[in-house]
XYZ file of C-alpha atoms in Angstrom:
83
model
C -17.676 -7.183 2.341
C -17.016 -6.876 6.079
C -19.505 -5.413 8.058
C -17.636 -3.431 10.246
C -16.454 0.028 8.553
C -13.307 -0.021 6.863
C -10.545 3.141 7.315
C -10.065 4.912 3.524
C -7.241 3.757 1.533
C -5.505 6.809 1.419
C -5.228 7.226 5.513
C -3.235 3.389 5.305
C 0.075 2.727 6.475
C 2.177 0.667 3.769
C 1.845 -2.236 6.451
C -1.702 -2.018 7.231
C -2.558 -1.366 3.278
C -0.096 -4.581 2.223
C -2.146 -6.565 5.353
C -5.227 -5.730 4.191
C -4.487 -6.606 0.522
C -2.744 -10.021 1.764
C -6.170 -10.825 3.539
C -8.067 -10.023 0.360
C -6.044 -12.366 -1.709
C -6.170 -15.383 0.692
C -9.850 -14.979 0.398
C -10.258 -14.836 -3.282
C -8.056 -17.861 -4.019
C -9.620 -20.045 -1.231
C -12.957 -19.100 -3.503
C -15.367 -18.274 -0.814
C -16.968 -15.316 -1.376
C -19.656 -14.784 -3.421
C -19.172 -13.629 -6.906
C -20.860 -9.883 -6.227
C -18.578 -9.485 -3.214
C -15.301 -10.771 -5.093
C -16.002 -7.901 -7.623
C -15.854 -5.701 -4.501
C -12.755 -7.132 -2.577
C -11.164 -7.111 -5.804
C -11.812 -3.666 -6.897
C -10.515 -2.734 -3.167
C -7.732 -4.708 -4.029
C -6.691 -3.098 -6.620
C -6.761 0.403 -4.838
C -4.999 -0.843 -1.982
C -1.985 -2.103 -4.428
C -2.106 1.116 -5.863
C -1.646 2.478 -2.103
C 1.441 -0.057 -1.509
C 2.909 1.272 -5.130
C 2.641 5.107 -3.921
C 3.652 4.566 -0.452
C 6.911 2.707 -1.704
C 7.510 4.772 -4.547
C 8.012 8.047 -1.686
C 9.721 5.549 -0.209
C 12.695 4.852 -2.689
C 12.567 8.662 -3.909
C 13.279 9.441 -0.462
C 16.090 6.853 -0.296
C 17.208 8.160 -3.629
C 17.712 12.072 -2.008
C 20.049 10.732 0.310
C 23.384 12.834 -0.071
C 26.680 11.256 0.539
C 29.464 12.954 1.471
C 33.254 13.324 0.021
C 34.003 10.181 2.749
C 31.495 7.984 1.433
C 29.134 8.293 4.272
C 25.676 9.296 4.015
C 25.806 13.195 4.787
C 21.873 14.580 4.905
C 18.653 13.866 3.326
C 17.271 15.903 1.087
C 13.182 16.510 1.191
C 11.263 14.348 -0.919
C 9.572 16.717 -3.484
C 5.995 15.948 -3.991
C 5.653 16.940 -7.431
């Protein structure tokens, strides 16, 4: 794994959590890393897909809340209710 300390999964931006996943990837198909670090980057991998699959999921729910109006045109958003 890198050296330098890495931010927790759950403080990542969509963008910096898909980046950091796209990085992973490269480096597991180009084969290498050793094996005992591939288990790590790929366990991190898999919580930072996780991450993207929240963060867009709150996303398209929020999307989803948005209220049109009796014109057609978008007339508020409703809050995105976390549970």
């Amino acid at each position: 794994m890198p050296a330098t300390p890495q931010k927790p999964i759950d403080e990542l931006a969509f963008e910096e959590a898909l980046k950091e996943l796209e990085d992973i990837v490269g480096k597991l198909e180009r084969g290498d890393v050793p094996l005992a670090d591939s288990i790590i980057f790929y366990e991190r991998g898999e919580a930072l897909k996780a991450r993207c699959q929240t963060l867009l999921g709150e996303a398209e729910a929020r999307v989803e809340k948005i209220r049109v109006g009796a014109d057609g045109k978008p007339a508020g958003v409703e809050p995105l209710d976390p549970g």
